[in-house]
Coordinates of C-alpha atoms and ligand atoms in Angstrom, one line a residue:
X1 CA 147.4 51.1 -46.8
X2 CA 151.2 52.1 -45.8
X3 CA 153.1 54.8 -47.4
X4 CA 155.9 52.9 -47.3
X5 CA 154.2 50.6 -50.2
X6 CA 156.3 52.2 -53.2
X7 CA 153.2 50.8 -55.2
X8 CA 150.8 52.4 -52.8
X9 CA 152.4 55.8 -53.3
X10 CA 153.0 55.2 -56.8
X11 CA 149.2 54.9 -57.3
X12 CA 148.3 57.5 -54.7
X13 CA 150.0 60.1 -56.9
X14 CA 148.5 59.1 -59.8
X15 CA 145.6 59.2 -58.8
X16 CA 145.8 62.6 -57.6
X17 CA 147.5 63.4 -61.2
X18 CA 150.8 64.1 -59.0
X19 CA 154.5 63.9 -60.7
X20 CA 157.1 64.2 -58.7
X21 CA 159.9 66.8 -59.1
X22 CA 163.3 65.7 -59.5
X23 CA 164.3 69.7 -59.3
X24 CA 162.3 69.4 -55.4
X25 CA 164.7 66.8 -54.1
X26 CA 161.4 64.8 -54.5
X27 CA 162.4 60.8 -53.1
X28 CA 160.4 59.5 -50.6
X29 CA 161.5 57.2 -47.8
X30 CA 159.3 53.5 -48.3
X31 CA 160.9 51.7 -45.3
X32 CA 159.4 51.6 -42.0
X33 CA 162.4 50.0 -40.1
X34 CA 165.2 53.1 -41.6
X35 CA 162.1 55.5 -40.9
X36 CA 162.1 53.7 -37.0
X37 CA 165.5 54.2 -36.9
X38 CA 165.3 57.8 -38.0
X39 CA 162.9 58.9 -35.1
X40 CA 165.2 57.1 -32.6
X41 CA 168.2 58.9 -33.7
X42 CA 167.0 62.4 -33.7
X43 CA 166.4 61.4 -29.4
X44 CA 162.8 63.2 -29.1
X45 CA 161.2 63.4 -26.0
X46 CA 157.0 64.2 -25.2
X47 CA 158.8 68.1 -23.9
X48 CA 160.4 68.3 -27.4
X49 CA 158.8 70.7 -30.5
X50 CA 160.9 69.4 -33.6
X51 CA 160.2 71.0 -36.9
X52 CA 160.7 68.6 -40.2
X53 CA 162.0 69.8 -43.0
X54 CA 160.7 68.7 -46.5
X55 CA 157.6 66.6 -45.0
X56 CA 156.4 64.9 -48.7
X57 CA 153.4 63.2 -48.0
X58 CA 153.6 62.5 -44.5
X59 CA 155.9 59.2 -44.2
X60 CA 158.7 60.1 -41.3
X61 CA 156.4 62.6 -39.9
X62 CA 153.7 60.1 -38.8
X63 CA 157.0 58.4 -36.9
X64 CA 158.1 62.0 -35.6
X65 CA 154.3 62.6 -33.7
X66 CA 154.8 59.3 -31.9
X67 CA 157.7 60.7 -30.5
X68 CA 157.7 64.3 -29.7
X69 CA 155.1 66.5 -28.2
X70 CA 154.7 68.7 -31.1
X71 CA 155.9 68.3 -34.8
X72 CA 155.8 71.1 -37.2
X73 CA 156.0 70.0 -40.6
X74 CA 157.3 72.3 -43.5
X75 CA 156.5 71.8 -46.9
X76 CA 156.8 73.7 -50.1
X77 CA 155.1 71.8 -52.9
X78 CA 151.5 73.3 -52.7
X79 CA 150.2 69.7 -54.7
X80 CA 151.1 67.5 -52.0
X81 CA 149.7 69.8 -48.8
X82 CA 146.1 67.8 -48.9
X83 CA 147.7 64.6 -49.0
X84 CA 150.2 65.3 -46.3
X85 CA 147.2 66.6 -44.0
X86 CA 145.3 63.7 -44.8
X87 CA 147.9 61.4 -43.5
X88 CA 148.2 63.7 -40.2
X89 CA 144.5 64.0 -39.8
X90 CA 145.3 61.0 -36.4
X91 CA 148.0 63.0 -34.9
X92 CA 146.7 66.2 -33.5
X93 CA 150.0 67.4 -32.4
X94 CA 151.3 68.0 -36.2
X95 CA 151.2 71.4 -37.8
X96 CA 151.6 71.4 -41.7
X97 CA 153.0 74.7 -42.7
X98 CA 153.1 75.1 -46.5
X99 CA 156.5 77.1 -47.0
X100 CA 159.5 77.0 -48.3
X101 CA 161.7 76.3 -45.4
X102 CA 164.4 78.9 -46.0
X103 CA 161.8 81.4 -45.7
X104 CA 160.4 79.7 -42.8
X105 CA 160.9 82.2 -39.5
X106 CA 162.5 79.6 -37.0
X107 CA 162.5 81.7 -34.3
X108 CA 158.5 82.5 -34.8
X109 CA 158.1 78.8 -33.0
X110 CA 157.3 79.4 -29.5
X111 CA 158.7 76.7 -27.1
X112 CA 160.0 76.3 -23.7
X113 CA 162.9 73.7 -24.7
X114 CA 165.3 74.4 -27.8
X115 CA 163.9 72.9 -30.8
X116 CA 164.9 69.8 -32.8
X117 CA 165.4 69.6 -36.4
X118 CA 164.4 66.2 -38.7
X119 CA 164.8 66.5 -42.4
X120 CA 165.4 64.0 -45.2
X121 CA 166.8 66.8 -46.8
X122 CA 166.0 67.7 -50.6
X123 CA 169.6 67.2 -51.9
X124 CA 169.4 70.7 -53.9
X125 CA 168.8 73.1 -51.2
X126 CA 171.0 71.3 -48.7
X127 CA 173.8 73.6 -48.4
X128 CA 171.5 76.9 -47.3
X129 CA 169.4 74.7 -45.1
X130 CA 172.6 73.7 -43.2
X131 CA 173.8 77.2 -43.1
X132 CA 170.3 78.9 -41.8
X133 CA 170.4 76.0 -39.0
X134 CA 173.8 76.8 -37.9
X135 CA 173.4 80.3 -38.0
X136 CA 170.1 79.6 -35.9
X137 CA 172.1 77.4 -33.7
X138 CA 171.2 79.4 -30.2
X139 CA 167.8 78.3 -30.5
X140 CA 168.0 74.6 -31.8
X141 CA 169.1 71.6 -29.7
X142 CA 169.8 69.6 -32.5
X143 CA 169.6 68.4 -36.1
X144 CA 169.2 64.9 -37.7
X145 CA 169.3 65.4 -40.8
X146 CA 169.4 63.0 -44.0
X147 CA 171.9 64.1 -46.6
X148 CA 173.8 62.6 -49.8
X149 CA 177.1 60.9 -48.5
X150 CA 179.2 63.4 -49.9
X151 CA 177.7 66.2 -48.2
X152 CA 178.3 64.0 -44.9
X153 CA 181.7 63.6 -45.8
X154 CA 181.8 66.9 -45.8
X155 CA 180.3 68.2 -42.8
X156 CA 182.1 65.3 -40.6
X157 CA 185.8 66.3 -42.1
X158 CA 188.3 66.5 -40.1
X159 CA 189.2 70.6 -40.7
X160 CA 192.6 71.0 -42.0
X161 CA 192.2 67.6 -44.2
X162 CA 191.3 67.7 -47.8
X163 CA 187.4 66.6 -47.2
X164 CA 187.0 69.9 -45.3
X165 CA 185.3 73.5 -46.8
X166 CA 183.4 76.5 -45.0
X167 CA 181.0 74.6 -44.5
X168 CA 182.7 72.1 -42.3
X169 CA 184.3 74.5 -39.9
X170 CA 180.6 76.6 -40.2
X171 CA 178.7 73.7 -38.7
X172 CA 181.9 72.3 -36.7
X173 CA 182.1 75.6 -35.1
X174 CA 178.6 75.7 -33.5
X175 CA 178.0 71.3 -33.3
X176 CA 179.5 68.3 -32.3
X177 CA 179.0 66.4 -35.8
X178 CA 178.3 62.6 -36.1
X179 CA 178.1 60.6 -38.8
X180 CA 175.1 57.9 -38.1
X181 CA 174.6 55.2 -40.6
X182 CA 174.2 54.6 -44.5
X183 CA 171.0 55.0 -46.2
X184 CA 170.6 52.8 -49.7
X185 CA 169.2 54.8 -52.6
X186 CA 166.8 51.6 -52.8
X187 CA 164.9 52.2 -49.7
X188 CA 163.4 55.7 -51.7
X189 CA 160.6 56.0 -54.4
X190 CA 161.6 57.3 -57.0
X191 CA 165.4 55.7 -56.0
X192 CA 167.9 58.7 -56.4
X193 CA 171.3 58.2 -58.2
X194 CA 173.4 58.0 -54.5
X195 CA 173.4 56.8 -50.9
X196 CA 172.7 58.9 -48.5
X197 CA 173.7 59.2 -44.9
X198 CA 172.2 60.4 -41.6
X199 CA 174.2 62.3 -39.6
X200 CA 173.6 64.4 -36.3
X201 CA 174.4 68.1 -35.3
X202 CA 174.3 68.6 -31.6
X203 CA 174.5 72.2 -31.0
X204 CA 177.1 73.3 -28.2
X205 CA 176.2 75.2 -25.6
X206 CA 178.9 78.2 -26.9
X207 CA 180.8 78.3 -30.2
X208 CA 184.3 76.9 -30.6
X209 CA 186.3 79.8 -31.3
X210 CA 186.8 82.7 -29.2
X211 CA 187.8 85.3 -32.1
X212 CA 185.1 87.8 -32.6
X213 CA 182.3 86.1 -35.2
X214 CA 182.4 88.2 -38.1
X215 CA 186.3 88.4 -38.2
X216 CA 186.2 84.8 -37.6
X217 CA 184.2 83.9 -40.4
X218 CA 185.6 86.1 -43.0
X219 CA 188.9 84.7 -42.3
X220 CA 187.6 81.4 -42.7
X221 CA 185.9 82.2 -46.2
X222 CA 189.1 84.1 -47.5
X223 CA 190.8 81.1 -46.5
X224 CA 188.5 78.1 -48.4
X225 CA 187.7 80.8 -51.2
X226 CA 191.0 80.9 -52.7
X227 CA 191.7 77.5 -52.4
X228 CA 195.9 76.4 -53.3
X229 CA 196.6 80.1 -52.2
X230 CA 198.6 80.7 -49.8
X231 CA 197.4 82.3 -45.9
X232 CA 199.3 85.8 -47.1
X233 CA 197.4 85.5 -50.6
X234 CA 194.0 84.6 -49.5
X235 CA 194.2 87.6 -46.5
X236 CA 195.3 90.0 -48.6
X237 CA 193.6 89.2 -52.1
X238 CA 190.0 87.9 -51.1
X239 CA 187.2 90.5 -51.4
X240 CA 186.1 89.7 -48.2
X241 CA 189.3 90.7 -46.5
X242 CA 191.6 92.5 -48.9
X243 CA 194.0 93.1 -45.9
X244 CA 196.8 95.6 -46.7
X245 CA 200.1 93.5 -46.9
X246 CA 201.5 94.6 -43.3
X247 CA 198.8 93.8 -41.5
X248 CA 198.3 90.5 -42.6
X249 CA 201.7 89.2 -42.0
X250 CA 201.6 91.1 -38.6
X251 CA 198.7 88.8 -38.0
X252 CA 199.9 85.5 -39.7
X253 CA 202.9 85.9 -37.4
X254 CA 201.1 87.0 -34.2
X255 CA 199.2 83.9 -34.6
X256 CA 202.9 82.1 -35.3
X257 CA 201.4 80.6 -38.4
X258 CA 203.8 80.3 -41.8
X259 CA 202.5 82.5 -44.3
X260 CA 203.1 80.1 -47.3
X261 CA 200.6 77.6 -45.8
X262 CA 197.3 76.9 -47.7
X263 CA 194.1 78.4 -45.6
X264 CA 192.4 75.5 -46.2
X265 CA 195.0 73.0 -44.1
X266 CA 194.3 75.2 -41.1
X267 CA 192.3 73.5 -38.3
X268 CA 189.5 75.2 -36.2
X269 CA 192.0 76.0 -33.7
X270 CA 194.7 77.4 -35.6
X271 CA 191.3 79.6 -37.7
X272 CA 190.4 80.3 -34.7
X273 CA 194.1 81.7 -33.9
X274 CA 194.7 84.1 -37.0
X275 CA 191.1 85.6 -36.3
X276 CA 191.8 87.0 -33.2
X277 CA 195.3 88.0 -33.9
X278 CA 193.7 90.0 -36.7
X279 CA 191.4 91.3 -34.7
X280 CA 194.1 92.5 -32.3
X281 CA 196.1 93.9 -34.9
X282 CA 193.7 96.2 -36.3
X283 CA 192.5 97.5 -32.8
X284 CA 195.6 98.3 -32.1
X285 CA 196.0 100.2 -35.1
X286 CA 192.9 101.6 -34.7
X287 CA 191.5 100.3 -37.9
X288 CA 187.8 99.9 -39.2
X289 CA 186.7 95.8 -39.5
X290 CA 187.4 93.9 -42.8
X291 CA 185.7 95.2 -45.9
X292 CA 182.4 93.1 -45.7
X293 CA 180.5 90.3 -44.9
Ligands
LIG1 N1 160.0 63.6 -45.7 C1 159.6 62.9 -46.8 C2 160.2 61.5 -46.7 O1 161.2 61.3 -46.0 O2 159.7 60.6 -47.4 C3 160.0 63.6 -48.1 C4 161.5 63.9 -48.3 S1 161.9 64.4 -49.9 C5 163.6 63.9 -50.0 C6 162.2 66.1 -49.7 C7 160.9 66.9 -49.6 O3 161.2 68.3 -49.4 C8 160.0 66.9 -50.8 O4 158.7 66.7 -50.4 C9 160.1 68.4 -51.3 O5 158.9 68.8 -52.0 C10 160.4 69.2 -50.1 N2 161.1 70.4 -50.3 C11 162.0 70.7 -51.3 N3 162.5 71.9 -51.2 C12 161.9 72.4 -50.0 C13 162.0 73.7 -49.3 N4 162.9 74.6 -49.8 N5 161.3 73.9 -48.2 C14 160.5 72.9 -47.8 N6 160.3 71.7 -48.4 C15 161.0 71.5 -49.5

């Protein structure tokens, strides 16, 4: 029988006395055309290694080891681990690792091509799943990646507009972001509350900004931290900076930005901008890096 019978895998779980966890993001997909569609988008070739996130019982990774030459498939629910090697027992080239992905050690995968990333992504986790991708972004080629719409609003916002936060110039500053196409809550069992949305990270070749990273990223947290503050306010109040008034306006003007502007309007450029005028400013006057991370 298909797993994309919602009656099938209603009984398959019952059988095997399994309830699923609302608090493990737990909706599987029961549509074989959106999981078609979801193997196309994520472009995998016979070369390509692409490691799913969240695999459930099997459903879009069966699709995935039709596509690429090796699929590793992460799961952290210890109940559904027989179940999910059951289903992969045809497709030698899957590897079911039972782990909680943000522990999972990326770069431990050995491959000759940069590895792809496929997730219908457990919607409470998503956030630090985004974040370790990006900040593994050297090693991965790309990431197609199932999320709640508002989270795709969020990482496709324009930065500078009021949709955008960290996160958006985070991923923005490492991937070219694309927003796919809409996912209905009806096409899951159990159906969630919201739509969801597939949307596509392709990982640049070098980052965006030229300002040294860890300046570059502290200014952008001080900046969407303190939202409604003003660039002099967030420089000089946020824990992560806590710039000494001087040096921050000798920065903000270096970078000819108006001090009374709100961090968050600032566009990847202009971020980009007051980092390394910052970091000018304090090697010229010889001081130590921000406060911390
Ligand atoms: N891939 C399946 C599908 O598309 O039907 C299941 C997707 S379901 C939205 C998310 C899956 O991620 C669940 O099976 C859940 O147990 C698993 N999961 C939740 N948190 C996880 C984590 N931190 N690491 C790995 N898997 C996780």
């Amino acid at each position: 029988m298909s797993l994309t019978s919602p009656s099938y895998v209603r009984d398959l779980l019952a059988q095997h006395k399994i309830r699923l966890k609302k608090s493990l993001g737990q909706h599987f997909l029961v549509d074989a055309n959106i999981l078609k569609k979801i193997a196309a988008a994520a472009q995998l070739a016979p070369e390509d290694t692409v490691i799913e996130i969240g695999a459930g019982i099997g459903t879009l990774t069966q699709e995935l080891a039709q596509c690429a030459g090796r699929v590793i498939a992460v799961e952290i629910d210890g109940r559904l681990i027989p179940l999910l090697q059951e289903h992969l027992r045809p497709y030698p080239n899957v590897v079911v690792v039972h782990q909680d992905f943000l522990q999972f050690d990326l770069r431990s995968v050995i491959s000759e091509r940069k590895l792809s990333i496929v997730g219908n992504l457990p919607y409470y986790v998503t956030a630090p799943i985004v974040e370790k991708l990006v900040e593994a972004h050297e090693i991965l080629k790309s990431a197609t990646l199932l999320v709640q719409h508002e989270v795709a609003e969020k990482l496709c916002a324009i930065p500078g507009s009021r949709d955008a936060s960290a996160i958006t110039i985070f991923v923005q500053s490492f991937a070219d972001v694309q927003r796919l196409f809409s996912v209905s809550r009806h096409v899951f069992f159990p159906q969630p509350e919201v739509d969801s949305m597939l949307v596509r990270l392709q990982f640049c070749e070098r980052p965006k900004f030229c300002a040294p990273e860890d300046i570059f990223f502290k200014v952008v947290r001080a900046a969407f931290n303190l939202r409604r503050k003003t660039l002099k306010q967030s420089l000089t109040c946020s824990p992560l900076l806590g710039l000494p008034m001087e040096i921050a306006l000798e920065a903000l003007e270096r970078a000819q930005l108006d001090p009374k502007r709100r961090g968050e309007t600032l566009s990847l450029e202009e971020l980009d901008r007051l980092a390394q005028a910052l970091a000018t400013v304090l090697a010229r006057r010889n001081c130590a890096a921000p406060r911390s991370r």
